[in-house]
Short mmCIF file of C-alpha atoms and ligand atoms in Angstrom, two decimals:
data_model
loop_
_atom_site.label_atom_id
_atom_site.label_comp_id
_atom_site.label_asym_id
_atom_site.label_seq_id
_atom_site.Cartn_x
_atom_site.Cartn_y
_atom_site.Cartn_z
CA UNK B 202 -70.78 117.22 45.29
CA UNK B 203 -67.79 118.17 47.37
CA UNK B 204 -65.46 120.81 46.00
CA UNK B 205 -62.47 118.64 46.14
CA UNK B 206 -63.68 116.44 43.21
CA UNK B 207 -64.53 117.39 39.39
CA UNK B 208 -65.86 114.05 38.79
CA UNK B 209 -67.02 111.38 41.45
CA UNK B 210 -67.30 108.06 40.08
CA UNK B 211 -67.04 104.55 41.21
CA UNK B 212 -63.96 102.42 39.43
CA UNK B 213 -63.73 99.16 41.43
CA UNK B 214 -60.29 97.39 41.83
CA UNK B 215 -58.97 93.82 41.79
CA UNK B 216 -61.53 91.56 44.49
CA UNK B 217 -58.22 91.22 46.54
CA UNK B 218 -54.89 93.34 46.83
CA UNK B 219 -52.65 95.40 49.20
CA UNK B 220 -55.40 98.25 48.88
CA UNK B 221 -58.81 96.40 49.30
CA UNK B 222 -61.57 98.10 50.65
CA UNK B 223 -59.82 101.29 50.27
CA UNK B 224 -60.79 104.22 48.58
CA UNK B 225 -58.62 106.47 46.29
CA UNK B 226 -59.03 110.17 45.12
CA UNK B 227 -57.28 110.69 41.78
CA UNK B 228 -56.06 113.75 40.58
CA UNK B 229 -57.97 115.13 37.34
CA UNK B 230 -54.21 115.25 35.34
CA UNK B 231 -53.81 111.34 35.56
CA UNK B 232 -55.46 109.56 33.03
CA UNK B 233 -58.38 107.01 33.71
CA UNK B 234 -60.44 104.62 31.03
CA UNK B 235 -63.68 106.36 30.30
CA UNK B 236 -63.67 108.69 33.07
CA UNK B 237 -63.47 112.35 32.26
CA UNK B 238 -59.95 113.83 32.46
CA UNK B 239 -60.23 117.51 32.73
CA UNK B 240 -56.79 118.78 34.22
CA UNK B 241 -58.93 121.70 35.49
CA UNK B 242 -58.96 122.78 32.08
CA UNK B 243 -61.93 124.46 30.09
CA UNK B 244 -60.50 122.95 27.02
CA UNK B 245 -60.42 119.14 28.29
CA UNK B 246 -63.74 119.77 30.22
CA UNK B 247 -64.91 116.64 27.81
CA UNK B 248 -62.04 114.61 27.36
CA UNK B 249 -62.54 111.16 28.09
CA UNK B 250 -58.97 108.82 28.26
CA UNK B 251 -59.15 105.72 25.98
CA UNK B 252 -56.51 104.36 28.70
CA UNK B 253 -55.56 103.94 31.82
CA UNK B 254 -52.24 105.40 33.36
CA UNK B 255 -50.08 103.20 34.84
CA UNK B 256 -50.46 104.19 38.21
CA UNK B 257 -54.29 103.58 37.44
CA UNK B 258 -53.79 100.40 36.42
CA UNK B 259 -51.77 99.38 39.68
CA UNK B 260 -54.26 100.63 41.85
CA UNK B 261 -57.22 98.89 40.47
CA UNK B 262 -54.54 95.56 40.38
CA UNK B 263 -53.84 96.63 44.03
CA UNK B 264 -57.89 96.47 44.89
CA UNK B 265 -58.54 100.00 45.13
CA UNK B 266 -61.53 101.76 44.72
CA UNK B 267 -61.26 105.00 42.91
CA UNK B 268 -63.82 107.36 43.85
CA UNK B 269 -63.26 110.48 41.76
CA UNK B 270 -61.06 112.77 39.80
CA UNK B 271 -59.72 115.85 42.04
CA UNK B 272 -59.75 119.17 41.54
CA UNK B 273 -56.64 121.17 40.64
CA UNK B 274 -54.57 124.23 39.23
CA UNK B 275 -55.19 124.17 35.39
CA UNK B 276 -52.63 121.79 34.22
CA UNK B 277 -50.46 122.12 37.53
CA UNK B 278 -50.24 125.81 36.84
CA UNK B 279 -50.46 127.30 40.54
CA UNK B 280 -50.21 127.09 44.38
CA UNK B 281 -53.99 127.42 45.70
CA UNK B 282 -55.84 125.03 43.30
CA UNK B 283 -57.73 128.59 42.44
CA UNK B 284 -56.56 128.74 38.78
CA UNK B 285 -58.79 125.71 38.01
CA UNK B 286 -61.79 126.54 35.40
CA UNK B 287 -64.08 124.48 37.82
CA UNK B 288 -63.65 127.08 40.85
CA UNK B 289 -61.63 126.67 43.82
CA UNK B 290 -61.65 123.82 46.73
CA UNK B 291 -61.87 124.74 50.55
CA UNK B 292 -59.36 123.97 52.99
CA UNK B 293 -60.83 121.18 55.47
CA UNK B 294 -58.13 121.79 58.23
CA UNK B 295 -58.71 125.79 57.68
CA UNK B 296 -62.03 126.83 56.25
CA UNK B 297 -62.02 129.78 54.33
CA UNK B 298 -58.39 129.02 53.70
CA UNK B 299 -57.08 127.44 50.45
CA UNK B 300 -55.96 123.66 50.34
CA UNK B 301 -52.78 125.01 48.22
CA UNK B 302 -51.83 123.51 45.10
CA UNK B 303 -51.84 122.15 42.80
CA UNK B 304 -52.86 118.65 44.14
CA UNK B 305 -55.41 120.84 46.50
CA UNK B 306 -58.39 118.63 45.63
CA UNK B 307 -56.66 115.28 46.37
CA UNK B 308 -55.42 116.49 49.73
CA UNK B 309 -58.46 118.12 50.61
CA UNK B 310 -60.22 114.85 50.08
CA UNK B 311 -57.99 112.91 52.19
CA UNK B 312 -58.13 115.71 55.03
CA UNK B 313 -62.29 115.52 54.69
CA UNK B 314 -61.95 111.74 55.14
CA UNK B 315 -63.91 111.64 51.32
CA UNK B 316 -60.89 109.19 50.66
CA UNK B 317 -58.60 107.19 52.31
CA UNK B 318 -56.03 108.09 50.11
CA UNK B 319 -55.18 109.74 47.13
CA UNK B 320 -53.15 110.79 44.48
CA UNK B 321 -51.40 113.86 43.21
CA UNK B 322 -48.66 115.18 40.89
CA UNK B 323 -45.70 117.12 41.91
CA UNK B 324 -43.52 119.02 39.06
CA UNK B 325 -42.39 121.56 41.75
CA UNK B 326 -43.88 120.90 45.10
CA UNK B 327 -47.83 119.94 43.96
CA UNK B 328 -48.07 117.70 46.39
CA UNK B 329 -46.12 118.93 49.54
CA UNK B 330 -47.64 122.27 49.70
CA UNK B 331 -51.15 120.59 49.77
CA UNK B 332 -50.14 118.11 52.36
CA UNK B 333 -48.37 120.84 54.15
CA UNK B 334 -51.64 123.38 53.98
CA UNK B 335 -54.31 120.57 54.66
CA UNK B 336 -52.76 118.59 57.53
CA UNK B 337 -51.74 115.60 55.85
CA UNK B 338 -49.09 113.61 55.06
CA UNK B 339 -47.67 113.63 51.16
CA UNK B 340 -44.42 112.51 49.09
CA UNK B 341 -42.62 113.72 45.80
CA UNK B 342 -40.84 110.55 44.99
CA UNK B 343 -36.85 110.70 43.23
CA UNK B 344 -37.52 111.28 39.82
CA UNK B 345 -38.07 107.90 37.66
CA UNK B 346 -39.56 105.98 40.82
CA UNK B 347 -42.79 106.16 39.52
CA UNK B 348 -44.01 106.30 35.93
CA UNK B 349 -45.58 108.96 34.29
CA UNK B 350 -47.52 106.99 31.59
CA UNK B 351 -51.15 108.47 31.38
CA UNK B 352 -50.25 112.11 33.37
CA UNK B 353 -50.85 114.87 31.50
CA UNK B 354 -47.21 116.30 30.76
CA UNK B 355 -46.87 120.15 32.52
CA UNK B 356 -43.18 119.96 32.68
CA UNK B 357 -42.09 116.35 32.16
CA UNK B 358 -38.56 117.05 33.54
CA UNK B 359 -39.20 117.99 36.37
CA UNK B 360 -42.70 115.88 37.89
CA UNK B 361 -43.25 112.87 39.43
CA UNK B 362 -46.84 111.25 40.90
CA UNK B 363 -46.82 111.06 44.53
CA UNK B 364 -49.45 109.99 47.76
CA UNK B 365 -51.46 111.59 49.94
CA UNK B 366 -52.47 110.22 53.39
CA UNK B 367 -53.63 110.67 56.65
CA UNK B 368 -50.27 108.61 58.37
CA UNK B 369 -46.90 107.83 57.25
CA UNK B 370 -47.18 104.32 56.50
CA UNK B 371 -50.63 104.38 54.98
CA UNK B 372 -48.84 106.88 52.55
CA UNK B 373 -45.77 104.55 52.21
CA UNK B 374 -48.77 101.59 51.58
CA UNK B 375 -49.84 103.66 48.28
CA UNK B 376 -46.04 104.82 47.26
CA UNK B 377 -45.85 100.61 47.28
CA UNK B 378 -48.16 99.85 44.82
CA UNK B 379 -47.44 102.59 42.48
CA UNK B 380 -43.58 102.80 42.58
CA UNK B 381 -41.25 100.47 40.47
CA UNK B 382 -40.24 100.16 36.51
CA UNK B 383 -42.60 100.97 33.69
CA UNK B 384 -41.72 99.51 29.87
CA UNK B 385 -44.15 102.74 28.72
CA UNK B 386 -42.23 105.30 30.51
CA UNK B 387 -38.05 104.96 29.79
CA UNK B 388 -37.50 107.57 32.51
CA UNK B 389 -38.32 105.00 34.90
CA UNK B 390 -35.92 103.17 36.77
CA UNK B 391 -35.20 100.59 39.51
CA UNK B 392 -34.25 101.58 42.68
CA UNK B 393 -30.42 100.86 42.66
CA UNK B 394 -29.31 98.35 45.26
CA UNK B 395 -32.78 98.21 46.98
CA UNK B 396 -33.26 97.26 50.37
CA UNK B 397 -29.83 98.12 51.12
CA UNK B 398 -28.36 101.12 49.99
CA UNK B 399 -31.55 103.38 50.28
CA UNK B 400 -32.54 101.95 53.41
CA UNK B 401 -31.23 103.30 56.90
CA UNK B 402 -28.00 105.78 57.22
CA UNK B 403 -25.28 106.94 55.24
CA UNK B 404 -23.31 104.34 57.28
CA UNK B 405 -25.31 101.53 56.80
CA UNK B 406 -24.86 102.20 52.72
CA UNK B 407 -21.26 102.32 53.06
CA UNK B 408 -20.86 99.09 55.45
CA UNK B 409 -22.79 97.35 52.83
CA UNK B 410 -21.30 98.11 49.33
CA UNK B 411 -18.60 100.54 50.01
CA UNK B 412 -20.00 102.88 47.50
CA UNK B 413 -23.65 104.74 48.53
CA UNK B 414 -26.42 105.64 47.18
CA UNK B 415 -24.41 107.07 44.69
CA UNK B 416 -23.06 103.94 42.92
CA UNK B 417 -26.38 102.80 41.47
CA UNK B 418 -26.15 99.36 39.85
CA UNK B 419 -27.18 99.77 36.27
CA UNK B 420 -27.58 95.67 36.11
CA UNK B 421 -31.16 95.45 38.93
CA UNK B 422 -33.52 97.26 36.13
CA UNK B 423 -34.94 93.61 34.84
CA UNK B 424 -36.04 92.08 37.94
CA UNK B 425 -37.11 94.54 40.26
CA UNK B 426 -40.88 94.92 38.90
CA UNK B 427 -41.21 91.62 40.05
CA UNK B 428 -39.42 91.59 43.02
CA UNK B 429 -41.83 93.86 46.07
CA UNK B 430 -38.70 92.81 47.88
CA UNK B 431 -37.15 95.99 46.37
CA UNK B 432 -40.07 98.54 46.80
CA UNK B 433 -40.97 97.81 49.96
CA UNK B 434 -42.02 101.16 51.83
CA UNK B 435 -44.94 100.29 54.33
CA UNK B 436 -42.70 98.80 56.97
CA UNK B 437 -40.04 101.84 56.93
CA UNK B 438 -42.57 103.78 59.79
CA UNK B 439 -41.37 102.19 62.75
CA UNK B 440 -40.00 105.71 63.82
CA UNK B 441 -36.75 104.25 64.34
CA UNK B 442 -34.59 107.94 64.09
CA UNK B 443 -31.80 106.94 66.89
CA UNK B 444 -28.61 107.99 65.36
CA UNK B 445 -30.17 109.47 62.28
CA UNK B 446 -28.19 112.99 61.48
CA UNK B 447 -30.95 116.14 60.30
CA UNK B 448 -29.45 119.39 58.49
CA UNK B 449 -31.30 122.25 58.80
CA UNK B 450 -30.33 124.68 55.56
CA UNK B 451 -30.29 128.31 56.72
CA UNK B 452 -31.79 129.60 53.76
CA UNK B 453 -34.94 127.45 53.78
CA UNK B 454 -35.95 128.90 57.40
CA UNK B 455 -34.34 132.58 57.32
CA UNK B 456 -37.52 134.63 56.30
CA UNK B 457 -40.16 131.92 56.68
CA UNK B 458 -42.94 132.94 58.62
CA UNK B 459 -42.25 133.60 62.61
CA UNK B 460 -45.07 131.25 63.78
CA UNK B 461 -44.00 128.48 60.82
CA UNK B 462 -40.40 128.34 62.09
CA UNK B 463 -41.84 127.62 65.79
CA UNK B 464 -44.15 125.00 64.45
CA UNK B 465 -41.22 123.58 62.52
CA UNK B 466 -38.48 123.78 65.45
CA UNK B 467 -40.86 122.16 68.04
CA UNK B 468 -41.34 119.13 65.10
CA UNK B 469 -38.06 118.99 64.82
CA UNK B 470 -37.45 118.84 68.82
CA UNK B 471 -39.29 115.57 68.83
CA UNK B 472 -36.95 114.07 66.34
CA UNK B 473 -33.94 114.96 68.69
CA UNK B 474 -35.63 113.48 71.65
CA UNK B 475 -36.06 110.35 69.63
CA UNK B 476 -32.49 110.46 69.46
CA UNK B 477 -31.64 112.13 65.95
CA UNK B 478 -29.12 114.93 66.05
CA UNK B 479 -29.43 117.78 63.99
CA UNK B 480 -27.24 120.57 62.85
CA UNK B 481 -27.54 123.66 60.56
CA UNK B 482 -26.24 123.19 57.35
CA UNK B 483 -25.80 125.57 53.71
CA UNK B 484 -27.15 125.34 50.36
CA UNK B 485 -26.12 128.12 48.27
CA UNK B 486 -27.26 127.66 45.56
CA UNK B 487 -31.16 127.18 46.69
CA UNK B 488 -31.74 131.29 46.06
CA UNK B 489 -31.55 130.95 42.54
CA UNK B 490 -34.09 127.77 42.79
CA UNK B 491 -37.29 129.44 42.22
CA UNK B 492 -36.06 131.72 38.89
CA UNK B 493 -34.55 128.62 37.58
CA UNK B 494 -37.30 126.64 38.03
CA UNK B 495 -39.93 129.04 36.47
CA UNK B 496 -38.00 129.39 33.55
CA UNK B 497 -37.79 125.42 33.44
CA UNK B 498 -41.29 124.70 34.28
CA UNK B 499 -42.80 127.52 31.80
CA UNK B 500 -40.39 126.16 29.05
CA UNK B 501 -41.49 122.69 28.60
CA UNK B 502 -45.02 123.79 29.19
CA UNK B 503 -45.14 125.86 26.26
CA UNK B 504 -43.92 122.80 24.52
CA UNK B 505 -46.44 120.20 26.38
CA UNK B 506 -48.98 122.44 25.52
CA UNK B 507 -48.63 122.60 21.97
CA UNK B 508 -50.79 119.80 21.58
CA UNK B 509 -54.12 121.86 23.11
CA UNK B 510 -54.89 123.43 19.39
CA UNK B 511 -58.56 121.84 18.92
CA UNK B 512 -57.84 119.63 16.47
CA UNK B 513 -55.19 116.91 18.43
CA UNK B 514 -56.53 117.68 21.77
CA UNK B 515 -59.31 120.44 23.29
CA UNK B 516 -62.33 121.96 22.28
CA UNK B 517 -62.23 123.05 18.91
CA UNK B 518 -62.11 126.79 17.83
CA UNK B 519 -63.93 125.93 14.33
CA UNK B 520 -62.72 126.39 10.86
CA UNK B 521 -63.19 128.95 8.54
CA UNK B 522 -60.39 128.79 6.03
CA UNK B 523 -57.77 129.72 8.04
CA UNK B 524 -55.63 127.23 10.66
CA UNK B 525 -53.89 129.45 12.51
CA UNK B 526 -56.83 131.19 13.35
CA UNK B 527 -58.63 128.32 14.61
CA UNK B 528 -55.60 127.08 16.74
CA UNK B 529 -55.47 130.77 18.32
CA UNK B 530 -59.42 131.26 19.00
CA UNK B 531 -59.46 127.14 20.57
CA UNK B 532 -56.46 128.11 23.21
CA UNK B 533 -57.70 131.74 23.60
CA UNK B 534 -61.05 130.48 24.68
CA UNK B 535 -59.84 126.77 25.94
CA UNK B 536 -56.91 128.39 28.83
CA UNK B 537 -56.99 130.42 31.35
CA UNK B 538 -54.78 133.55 32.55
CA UNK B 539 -52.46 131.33 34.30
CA UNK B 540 -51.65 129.26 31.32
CA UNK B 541 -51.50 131.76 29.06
CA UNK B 542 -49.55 133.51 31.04
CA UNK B 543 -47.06 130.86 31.47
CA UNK B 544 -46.71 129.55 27.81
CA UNK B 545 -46.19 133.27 26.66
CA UNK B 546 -43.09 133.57 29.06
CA UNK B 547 -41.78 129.64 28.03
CA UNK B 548 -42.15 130.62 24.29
CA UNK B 549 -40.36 134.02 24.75
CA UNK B 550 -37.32 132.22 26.98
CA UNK B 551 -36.81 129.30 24.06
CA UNK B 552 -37.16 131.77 21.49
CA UNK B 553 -33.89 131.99 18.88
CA UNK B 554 -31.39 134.13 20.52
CA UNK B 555 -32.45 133.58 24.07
CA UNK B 556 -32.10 130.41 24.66
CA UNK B 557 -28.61 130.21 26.11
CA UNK B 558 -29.53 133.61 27.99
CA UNK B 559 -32.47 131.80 30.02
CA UNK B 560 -33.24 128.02 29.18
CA UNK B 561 -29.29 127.86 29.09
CA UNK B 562 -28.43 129.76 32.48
CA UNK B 563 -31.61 127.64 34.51
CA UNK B 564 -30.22 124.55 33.39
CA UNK B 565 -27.07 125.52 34.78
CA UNK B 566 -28.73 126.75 37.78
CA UNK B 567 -30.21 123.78 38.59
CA UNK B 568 -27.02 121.73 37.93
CA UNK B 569 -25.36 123.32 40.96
CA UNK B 570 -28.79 122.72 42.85
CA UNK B 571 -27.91 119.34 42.35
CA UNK B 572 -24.47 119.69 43.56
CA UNK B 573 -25.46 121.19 46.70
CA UNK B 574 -27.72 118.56 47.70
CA UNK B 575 -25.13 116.09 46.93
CA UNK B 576 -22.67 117.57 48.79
CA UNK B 577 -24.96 118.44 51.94
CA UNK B 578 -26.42 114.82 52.01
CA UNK B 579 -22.67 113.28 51.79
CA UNK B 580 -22.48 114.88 55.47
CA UNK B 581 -26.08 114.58 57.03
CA UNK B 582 -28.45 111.82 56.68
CA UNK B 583 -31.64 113.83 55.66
CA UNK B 584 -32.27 117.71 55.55
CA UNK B 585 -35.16 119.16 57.22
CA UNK B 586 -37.21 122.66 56.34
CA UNK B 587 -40.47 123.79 56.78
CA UNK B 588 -42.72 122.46 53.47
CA UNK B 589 -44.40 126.17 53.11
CA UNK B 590 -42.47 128.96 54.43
CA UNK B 591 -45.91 130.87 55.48
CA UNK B 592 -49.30 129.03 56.51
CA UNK B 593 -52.29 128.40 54.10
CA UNK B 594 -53.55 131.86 52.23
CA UNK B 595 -56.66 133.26 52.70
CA UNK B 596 -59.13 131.92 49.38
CA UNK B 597 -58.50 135.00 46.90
CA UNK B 598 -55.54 136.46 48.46
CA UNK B 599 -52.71 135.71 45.82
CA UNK B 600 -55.02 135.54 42.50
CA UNK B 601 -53.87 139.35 41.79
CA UNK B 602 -50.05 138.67 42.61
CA UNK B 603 -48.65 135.20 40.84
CA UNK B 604 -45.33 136.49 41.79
CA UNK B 605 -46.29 136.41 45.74
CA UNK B 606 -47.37 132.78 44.90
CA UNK B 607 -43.97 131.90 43.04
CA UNK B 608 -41.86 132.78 46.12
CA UNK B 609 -44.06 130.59 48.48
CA UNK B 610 -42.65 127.41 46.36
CA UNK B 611 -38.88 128.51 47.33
CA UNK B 612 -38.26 125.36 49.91
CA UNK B 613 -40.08 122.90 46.92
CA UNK B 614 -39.36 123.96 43.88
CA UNK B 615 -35.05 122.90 44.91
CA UNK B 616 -35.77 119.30 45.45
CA UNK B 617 -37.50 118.91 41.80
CA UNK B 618 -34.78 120.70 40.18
CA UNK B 619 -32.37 118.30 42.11
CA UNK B 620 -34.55 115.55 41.37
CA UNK B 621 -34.74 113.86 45.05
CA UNK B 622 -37.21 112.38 47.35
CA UNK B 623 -39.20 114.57 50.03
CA UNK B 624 -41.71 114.22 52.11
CA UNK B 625 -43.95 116.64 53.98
CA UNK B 626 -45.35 115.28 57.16
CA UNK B 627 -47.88 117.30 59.44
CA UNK B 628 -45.74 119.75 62.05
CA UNK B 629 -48.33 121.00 64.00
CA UNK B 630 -50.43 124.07 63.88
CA UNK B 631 -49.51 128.13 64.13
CA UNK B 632 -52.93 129.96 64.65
CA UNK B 633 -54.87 126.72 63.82
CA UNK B 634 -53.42 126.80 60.29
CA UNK B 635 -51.66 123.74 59.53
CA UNK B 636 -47.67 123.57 58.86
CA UNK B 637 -45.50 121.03 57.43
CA UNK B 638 -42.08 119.65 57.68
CA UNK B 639 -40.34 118.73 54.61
CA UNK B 640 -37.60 116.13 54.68
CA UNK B 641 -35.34 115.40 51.56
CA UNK B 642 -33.33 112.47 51.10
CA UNK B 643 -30.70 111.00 48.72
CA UNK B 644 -31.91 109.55 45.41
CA UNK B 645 -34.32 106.40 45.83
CA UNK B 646 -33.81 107.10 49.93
CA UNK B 647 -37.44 107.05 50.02
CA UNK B 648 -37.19 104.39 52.70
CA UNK B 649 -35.17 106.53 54.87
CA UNK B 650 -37.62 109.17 54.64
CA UNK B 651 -41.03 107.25 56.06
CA UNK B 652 -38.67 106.10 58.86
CA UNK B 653 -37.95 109.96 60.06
CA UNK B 654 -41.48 111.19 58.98
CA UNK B 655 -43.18 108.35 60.75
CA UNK B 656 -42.03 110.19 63.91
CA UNK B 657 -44.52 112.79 63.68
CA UNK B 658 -47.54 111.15 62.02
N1 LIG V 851 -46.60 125.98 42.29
C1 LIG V 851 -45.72 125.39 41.33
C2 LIG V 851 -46.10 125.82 39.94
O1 LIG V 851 -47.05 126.51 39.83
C3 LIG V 851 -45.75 123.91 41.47
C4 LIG V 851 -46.78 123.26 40.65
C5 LIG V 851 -46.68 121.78 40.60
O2 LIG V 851 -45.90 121.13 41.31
N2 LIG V 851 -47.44 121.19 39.66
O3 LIG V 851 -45.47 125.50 38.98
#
């Protein structure tokens, strides 16, 4: 069995569909009917979903064909896809390199050509630094685009579902079928004003409604998971970046890797000589991204985690007399260092009397994230950064340092704290290791997005 699946299986689709005759890798956090549902977990090693998530259920509506459950970081919990209880996944595009994480096993399918397409989860860049690592193309959608029903809650605030593929528009195909309102998940919304306000420029927003991205109708909910009108993605890649204005924060390339920022400017040169222009541009703000969002992330994931005690969900520690016991010898045994690690740190930040001192502080944090993204994107159409700031690690070379790993998600981690759309689109190669470019646009601007990416792949 390749190492980029836990389970390979064969769940056919609708006869007919958008997606027929196409083949989807799933990642092992995203429920599926019947199939094993692991989240790369020794504690859900034999879970088996009584449902389907809803982004299951669109794709087998859509005609695909879902041909197995992808490795990953235990519940999300990492960078390389190495802190999953089922061993790690090789990089296709860099043997002996990891596929990074946590989404590694659904990009590293795509990459090996085991899938057409697949699936991943991104709750602080999950699926950009896979894309970015393995050569492929992958997008974090704005926050309440695409329903979480049936994913296996790391830090719900923060995470969307997102596609891999090996193009732009093949990507934008999947982001199609799985995007749009879900009764099930109230965190869901309707693109506001689709088709006109996300689409295009900042200009063409304005000349339309007078009021941006920004105004969001709070009227289009009903009617838009009916209307594909709305979510239409696919036909976005016509590369059409004349005009289009790039900012280029200084603090997302200053200390990336020397060889990554080449890879990145020549990308970038290709978008000017398509006729975008691009200028450098500040976000303050982004240097506190990565503490905020570890206190954030390891938070709610002490809280999501609860529910892992042996008795509600996971392997069961037995019972002799004593429940507290039994809860602490099931998640002693059923997690690993990682996730230990992390729901130690999220109980200790929550805990009474230091609440406001960290879970207070990161959520202001990541209120003037917000801000600054606002305010940069009221004066440039998209923003541009490398996805990684260094190339794919070496398999084994950050297990011993989780704090080297933390820092690599500094140009990621801002956009889920800011909850926006990105994108990370193949840039080229530095030592034949792959490097991406990231490009972040206003809220539901996924449209404007493919139509930049689509430039370079
Ligand atoms: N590397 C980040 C983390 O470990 C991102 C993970 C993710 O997006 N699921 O939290």
């Amino acid at each position: 069995m390749s190492d980029a699946f836990i389970t390979e299986t064969e769940i056919a689709g609708a006869p007919d569909g958008p997606l027929a005759g196409r083949t989807v890798a799933v990642k092992d956090n995203i429920s599926t009917a019947g199939v094993a549902t692991t989240c790369g977990s020794a504690t859900l090693a034999d879970y088996v979903p009584p449902y389907d998530a809803t982004v299951v259920e669109r794709l087998k509506a859509a005609g695909a064909t879902i041909v197995g459950k992808t490795n990953m970081d235990e519940f999300g919990m990492g960078t390389t896809t190495e802190t999953s209880h089922f061993g790690p996944t090789d990089n296709p595009a860099a043997p002996g390199h990891v596929p990074g994480g946590s989404s590694g096993g659904s990009a590293a399918a795509v990459a090996a050509g085991e899938a057409d397409l697949a699936l991943g989860s991104d709750t602080g860049g999950s699926v950009r630094c896979p894309a970015a690592f393995c050569g492929v193309v992958g997008i974090k959608p704005t926050y309440g685009l695409v329903s979480r029903y049936g994913l296996v809650a790391y830090a719900n605030s923060l995470e969307q579902i997102g596609p891999f593929a090996r193009s732009v528009e093949e990507a934008a195909e999947l982001l199609e079928v799985i995007a749009g309102p879900d009764e099930r998940d109230a965190t869901t919304r309707a693109p506001p004003d689709a088709g006109t306000s996300t689409d295009d420029r900042r200009g063409a927003e304005r000349s339309t409604d007078g009021r941006g991205a920004a105004g969001a109708s709070t009227d289009g909910r009903g009617d838009v998971g009916t209307s594909t009108a709305d979510l239409r993605y696919a036909d976005a890649a016509d590369g059409d970046v004349d005009g289009l204005t790039v900012g280029v924060p200084t603090e997302l390339v200053d200390g990336a890797d020397e060889g990554v920022v080449e890879t990145f400017r020549d990308a970038i040169g290709e978008l000017e000589d398509r006729g975008a222009t691009v200028e450098e541009v500040t976000l303050p703000s982004v240097e506190h991204a990565v503490e905020a969002y570890y206190v954030i992330a390891m938070s709610e994931a002490s809280s999501n985690l609860a529910r892992f005690d042996g008795v509600r969900y996971g392997t069961s520690g037995g019972y002799d007399g004593n429940w507290n016991e039994s809860f602490a010898r099931a998640r002693k045994a059923g997690f690993g260092d990682e996730v230990k690690r992390r729901i130690l740190l999220g109980t200790f930040a929550l805990s009474a009397g230091y609440q406001e001192k960290y879970y207070g502080k990161a959520q202001d944090a990541r209120a003037w994230v917000k801000a600054d993204f606002d305010s940069v994107l009221s004066e440039v159409d998209v923003i541009a950064s490398p996805t990684m700031p260094v190339p794919p690690f070496e398999l084994g070379e950050g297990l011993e340092d989780p704090l080297k790993l933390y820092l690599a998600d500094a140009n990621t981690v801002p956009v889920n704290l800011a909850d926006l759309p990105a994108i990370s689109v193949p840039a080229g190669e530095t030592d034949g290791l792959p490097v991406g470019l990231q490009l972040v646009g206003p809220a539901f601007g996924e449209r404007r997005l493919i139509r930049a990416a689509s430039v370079l792949a």
